[in-house]
Amino acid sequence: MDFHVHLDNSTIDKVLELSRERGIKFGIVEHAGTKENQYPVVLSNESELDGYLKMLDGKPVFKGVQAEWTDWMRCFSPRMLARLDYVLTDAMTFPGKDGKRVRLWDKDVEQRVDMADKQKWMDRYVEWHLDILRKQPIDILANTSWLPAPLANDYETFWTAGRVKKVVETAVANKVALEISSSFKLPRLSFLKIAKAAGAKFSLGSNGRYPNMGKLDYALEMAATLKLMCADMFTPAPDGQKAVQRRKY
Ligand SMILES: [Zn+2]
């Protein structure tokens, strides 16, 4: 199963052809949150989410959203959110010097976020992860352990065992699964070993846009190396136990 599939530049029917060809079930995640988030499609209100859910109705896919920023859950009623199979988010949008959201992958990131002391910034980034895991009713943390360009070449230096433990223990405590991302080839094995030892659940994701959904090579390789079994894997929670139903927010 690939729980991180985007419909950008394609249609559900074309994506379903690939699902059949590749023998992989897809979880579709449209972006969801306020219109301040900039993506090809951002579901921002009750009727847009309803239309999306209806479009996927009866199709052999899981229905998810990729939640954006910290206020996405206020755009929808709890009843509407409970119609989703799961909610996924990541930590890649971060508060800038002015408090506004900054996409950490943007080229001007160092003008907008103070990263002069990289170790200090990394501590803030870990806190940001904990904040998301504690406050948002999410089922999956996607793109786990992704680092912005100024830090990305020193993965092991910044993702120390202590920092990894904080993130994975908070994920386990809040029943949030950690995505193994095939597109980013992350997390690395050092991170994943600590996560497995802490009892984390994992989901596999391509973050794929057409025609790259279902390409899970890196995630499957890590799953084999770690000897992950069914019990280690995320599956959408039954009605009543989804994060949006079980968590206070
Ligand atoms: Zn995505």
GROMACS .gro file of C-alpha atoms and ligand atoms in nm:
model
  250
    1MET     CA    1   0.000   0.000   0.000
    2ASP     CA    2   0.117   0.349  -0.089
    3PHE     CA    3  -0.049   0.592   0.151
    4HIS     CA    4   0.093   0.909  -0.005
    5VAL     CA    5  -0.045   0.959  -0.355
    6HIS     CA    6  -0.132   1.295  -0.511
    7LEU     CA    7  -0.377   1.338  -0.800
    8ASP     CA    8  -0.200   1.655  -0.930
    9ASN     CA    9  -0.178   1.657  -1.311
   10SER     CA   10  -0.390   1.345  -1.338
   11THR     CA   11  -0.730   1.193  -1.268
   12ILE     CA   12  -0.849   0.922  -1.034
   13ASP     CA   13  -0.916   0.690  -1.330
   14LYS     CA   14  -0.563   0.719  -1.469
   15VAL     CA   15  -0.416   0.670  -1.122
   16LEU     CA   16  -0.633   0.361  -1.069
   17GLU     CA   17  -0.491   0.210  -1.389
   18LEU     CA   18  -0.145   0.237  -1.235
   19SER     CA   19  -0.270   0.090  -0.906
   20ARG     CA   20  -0.391  -0.219  -1.096
   21GLU     CA   21  -0.075  -0.245  -1.307
   22ARG     CA   22   0.156  -0.218  -1.007
   23GLY     CA   23  -0.058  -0.430  -0.775
   24ILE     CA   24  -0.045  -0.161  -0.509
   25LYS     CA   25  -0.341  -0.008  -0.328
   26PHE     CA   26  -0.324   0.370  -0.306
   27GLY     CA   27  -0.420   0.616  -0.036
   28ILE     CA   28  -0.506   0.942  -0.208
   29VAL     CA   29  -0.415   1.261  -0.020
   30GLU     CA   30  -0.541   1.596  -0.145
   31HIS     CA   31  -0.399   1.900   0.035
   32ALA     CA   32  -0.636   2.041   0.296
   33GLY     CA   33  -0.627   2.364   0.494
   34THR     CA   34  -0.688   2.735   0.442
   35LYS     CA   35  -0.641   2.899   0.102
   36GLU     CA   36  -0.323   3.063   0.234
   37ASN     CA   37  -0.153   2.731   0.157
   38GLN     CA   38  -0.041   2.723  -0.204
   39TYR     CA   39  -0.090   2.396  -0.392
   40PRO     CA   40  -0.268   2.309  -0.718
   41VAL     CA   41  -0.572   2.209  -0.511
   42VAL     CA   42  -0.636   2.293  -0.145
   43LEU     CA   43  -0.959   2.165   0.009
   44SER     CA   44  -1.065   2.448   0.239
   45ASN     CA   45  -1.424   2.402   0.339
   46GLU     CA   46  -1.699   2.153   0.405
   47SER     CA   47  -1.835   2.143   0.050
   48GLU     CA   48  -1.492   2.104  -0.114
   49LEU     CA   49  -1.408   1.812   0.115
   50ASP     CA   50  -1.751   1.662   0.051
   51GLY     CA   51  -1.696   1.686  -0.327
   52TYR     CA   52  -1.355   1.519  -0.295
   53LEU     CA   53  -1.494   1.235  -0.082
   54LYS     CA   54  -1.778   1.182  -0.329
   55MET     CA   55  -1.532   1.174  -0.621
   56LEU     CA   56  -1.345   0.888  -0.447
   57ASP     CA   57  -1.658   0.706  -0.332
   58GLY     CA   58  -1.673   0.344  -0.443
   59LYS     CA   59  -1.318   0.354  -0.584
   60PRO     CA   60  -1.065   0.099  -0.454
   61VAL     CA   61  -0.852   0.356  -0.273
   62PHE     CA   62  -0.813   0.492   0.079
   63LYS     CA   63  -0.940   0.847   0.124
   64GLY     CA   64  -0.694   1.077   0.296
   65VAL     CA   65  -0.582   1.437   0.308
   66GLN     CA   66  -0.243   1.599   0.349
   67ALA     CA   67  -0.316   1.855   0.618
   68GLU     CA   68  -0.149   2.196   0.597
   69TRP     CA   69  -0.021   2.428   0.870
   70THR     CA   70  -0.174   2.427   1.219
   71ASP     CA   71  -0.529   2.543   1.151
   72TRP     CA   72  -0.654   2.293   0.890
   73MET     CA   73  -0.893   2.118   1.131
   74ARG     CA   74  -1.091   2.442   1.181
   75CYS     CA   75  -1.190   2.438   0.811
   76PHE     CA   76  -1.412   2.131   0.849
   77SER     CA   77  -1.662   1.978   1.090
   78PRO     CA   78  -1.550   1.675   1.292
   79ARG     CA   79  -1.827   1.476   1.124
   80MET     CA   80  -1.689   1.554   0.777
   81LEU     CA   81  -1.329   1.475   0.882
   82ALA     CA   82  -1.444   1.140   1.019
   83ARG     CA   83  -1.544   1.037   0.665
   84LEU     CA   84  -1.174   1.029   0.576
   85ASP     CA   85  -0.977   0.708   0.628
   86TYR     CA   86  -0.680   0.902   0.763
   87VAL     CA   87  -0.503   1.237   0.785
   88LEU     CA   88  -0.136   1.278   0.699
   89THR     CA   89   0.086   1.580   0.749
   90ASP     CA   90   0.454   1.670   0.758
   91ALA     CA   91   0.677   1.919   0.941
   92MET     CA   92   0.810   2.090   0.629
   93THR     CA   93   0.617   2.414   0.674
   94PHE     CA   94   0.772   2.606   0.963
   95PRO     CA   95   0.712   2.942   1.135
   96GLY     CA   96   0.944   3.210   0.997
   97LYS     CA   97   1.095   3.514   1.169
   98ASP     CA   98   0.766   3.699   1.113
   99GLY     CA   99   0.559   3.406   1.247
  100LYS     CA  100   0.421   3.334   0.901
  101ARG     CA  101   0.440   2.993   0.739
  102VAL     CA  102   0.758   2.919   0.544
  103ARG     CA  103   0.798   2.627   0.310
  104LEU     CA  104   1.136   2.497   0.420
  105TRP     CA  105   1.211   2.372   0.070
  106ASP     CA  106   1.189   2.723  -0.080
  107LYS     CA  107   1.519   2.868  -0.204
  108ASP     CA  108   1.503   3.179   0.017
  109VAL     CA  109   1.453   2.976   0.335
  110GLU     CA  110   1.755   3.124   0.515
  111GLN     CA  111   1.627   3.478   0.463
  112ARG     CA  112   1.297   3.388   0.626
  113VAL     CA  113   1.404   3.143   0.898
  114ASP     CA  114   1.702   3.202   1.128
  115MET     CA  115   1.929   2.902   1.069
  116ALA     CA  116   2.260   3.074   1.150
  117ASP     CA  117   2.317   2.832   1.440
  118LYS     CA  118   2.219   2.505   1.276
  119GLN     CA  119   2.222   2.294   1.593
  120LYS     CA  120   1.998   2.546   1.766
  121TRP     CA  121   1.763   2.552   1.471
  122MET     CA  122   1.753   2.172   1.470
  123ASP     CA  123   1.637   2.178   1.833
  124ARG     CA  124   1.355   2.411   1.728
  125TYR     CA  125   1.272   2.180   1.439
  126VAL     CA  126   1.246   1.882   1.677
  127GLU     CA  127   1.016   2.090   1.903
  128TRP     CA  128   0.808   2.172   1.595
  129HIS     CA  129   0.769   1.799   1.529
  130LEU     CA  130   0.659   1.739   1.889
  131ASP     CA  131   0.410   2.024   1.868
  132ILE     CA  132   0.252   1.881   1.553
  133LEU     CA  133   0.238   1.529   1.696
  134ARG     CA  134   0.083   1.648   2.023
  135LYS     CA  135  -0.167   1.903   1.896
  136GLN     CA  136  -0.289   1.784   1.557
  137PRO     CA  137  -0.529   1.491   1.508
  138ILE     CA  138  -0.313   1.316   1.248
  139ASP     CA  139  -0.266   0.947   1.167
  140ILE     CA  140   0.060   0.963   0.969
  141LEU     CA  141   0.367   1.187   0.988
  142ALA     CA  142   0.484   1.202   0.626
  143ASN     CA  143   0.828   1.281   0.482
  144THR     CA  144   0.966   1.183   0.823
  145SER     CA  145   1.305   1.333   0.913
  146TRP     CA  146   1.330   1.547   0.599
  147LEU     CA  147   1.585   1.828   0.639
  148PRO     CA  148   1.602   2.161   0.456
  149ALA     CA  149   1.892   2.219   0.213
  150PRO     CA  150   2.127   2.398   0.458
  151LEU     CA  151   2.126   2.087   0.686
  152ALA     CA  152   2.047   1.803   0.447
  153ASN     CA  153   2.405   1.693   0.379
  154ASP     CA  154   2.475   1.628   0.747
  155TYR     CA  155   2.179   1.404   0.831
  156GLU     CA  156   2.354   1.199   1.100
  157THR     CA  157   2.498   1.512   1.265
  158PHE     CA  158   2.156   1.669   1.309
  159TRP     CA  159   1.938   1.362   1.366
  160THR     CA  160   2.118   1.252   1.682
  161ALA     CA  161   1.982   0.949   1.868
  162GLY     CA  162   1.846   1.181   2.139
  163ARG     CA  163   1.649   1.390   1.890
  164VAL     CA  164   1.521   1.085   1.704
  165LYS     CA  165   1.400   0.934   2.033
  166LYS     CA  166   1.204   1.248   2.122
  167VAL     CA  167   1.021   1.242   1.789
  168VAL     CA  168   0.951   0.869   1.774
  169GLU     CA  169   0.842   0.841   2.138
  170THR     CA  170   0.599   1.129   2.091
  171ALA     CA  171   0.467   0.967   1.773
  172VAL     CA  172   0.414   0.635   1.954
  173ALA     CA  173   0.245   0.808   2.252
  174ASN     CA  174  -0.001   0.978   2.016
  175LYS     CA  175  -0.050   0.674   1.791
  176VAL     CA  176   0.092   0.850   1.484
  177ALA     CA  177   0.256   0.628   1.221
  178LEU     CA  178   0.585   0.734   1.061
  179GLU     CA  179   0.607   0.735   0.684
  180ILE     CA  180   0.904   0.578   0.508
  181SER     CA  181   0.930   0.802   0.205
  182SER     CA  182   1.049   0.650  -0.119
  183SER     CA  183   1.075   0.985  -0.297
  184PHE     CA  184   1.304   1.136  -0.032
  185LYS     CA  185   1.468   0.806   0.063
  186LEU     CA  186   1.402   0.894   0.427
  187PRO     CA  187   1.426   0.824   0.715
  188ARG     CA  188   1.768   0.666   0.699
  189LEU     CA  189   1.828   0.331   0.863
  190SER     CA  190   1.981   0.484   1.180
  191PHE     CA  191   1.655   0.671   1.246
  192LEU     CA  192   1.433   0.378   1.153
  193LYS     CA  193   1.611   0.136   1.389
  194ILE     CA  194   1.541   0.364   1.685
  195ALA     CA  195   1.181   0.406   1.570
  196LYS     CA  196   1.127   0.032   1.544
  197ALA     CA  197   1.280  -0.029   1.887
  198ALA     CA  198   1.041   0.233   2.029
  199GLY     CA  199   0.742   0.044   1.888
  200ALA     CA  200   0.653   0.287   1.611
  201LYS     CA  201   0.414   0.197   1.330
  202PHE     CA  202   0.520   0.266   0.974
  203SER     CA  203   0.349   0.355   0.648
  204LEU     CA  204   0.504   0.344   0.304
  205GLY     CA  205   0.467   0.644   0.078
  206SER     CA  206   0.584   0.761  -0.263
  207ASN     CA  207   0.458   1.123  -0.241
  208GLY     CA  208   0.399   1.040  -0.606
  209ARG     CA  209   0.253   1.261  -0.873
  210TYR     CA  210   0.152   1.089  -1.197
  211PRO     CA  211   0.306   0.851  -1.306
  212ASN     CA  212   0.526   0.799  -1.000
  213MET     CA  213   0.274   0.670  -0.747
  214GLY     CA  214   0.337   0.321  -0.617
  215LYS     CA  215   0.713   0.342  -0.670
  216LEU     CA  216   0.812   0.218  -0.327
  217ASP     CA  217   1.161   0.076  -0.383
  218TYR     CA  218   1.338   0.253  -0.096
  219ALA     CA  219   1.051   0.201   0.150
  220LEU     CA  220   1.028  -0.171   0.069
  221GLU     CA  221   1.404  -0.210   0.099
  222MET     CA  222   1.397  -0.051   0.446
  223ALA     CA  223   1.096  -0.260   0.547
  224ALA     CA  224   1.285  -0.577   0.448
  225THR     CA  225   1.605  -0.467   0.624
  226LEU     CA  226   1.411  -0.390   0.943
  227LYS     CA  227   1.207  -0.712   0.904
  228LEU     CA  228   0.884  -0.519   0.943
  229MET     CA  229   0.577  -0.739   0.979
  230CYS     CA  230   0.207  -0.664   0.934
  231ALA     CA  231   0.181  -0.566   1.299
  232ASP     CA  232   0.442  -0.294   1.246
  233MET     CA  233   0.248  -0.134   0.964
  234PHE     CA  234  -0.011   0.141   0.966
  235THR     CA  235  -0.364   0.052   0.864
  236PRO     CA  236  -0.648   0.304   0.867
  237ALA     CA  237  -0.823   0.292   1.203
  238PRO     CA  238  -1.180   0.164   1.226
  239ASP     CA  239  -1.463   0.411   1.271
  240GLY     CA  240  -1.448   0.566   1.615
  241GLN     CA  241  -1.069   0.526   1.649
  242LYS     CA  242  -0.946   0.761   1.378
  243ALA     CA  243  -0.723   1.041   1.505
  244VAL     CA  244  -0.991   1.302   1.428
  245GLN     CA  245  -1.232   1.105   1.646
  246ARG     CA  246  -1.001   0.999   1.927
  247ARG     CA  247  -0.792   1.314   1.973
  248LYS     CA  248  -0.895   1.645   2.134
  249TYR     CA  249  -0.818   1.948   1.922
  250ZN      ZN  250   0.257   1.503  -0.031
   0.00000   0.00000   0.00000
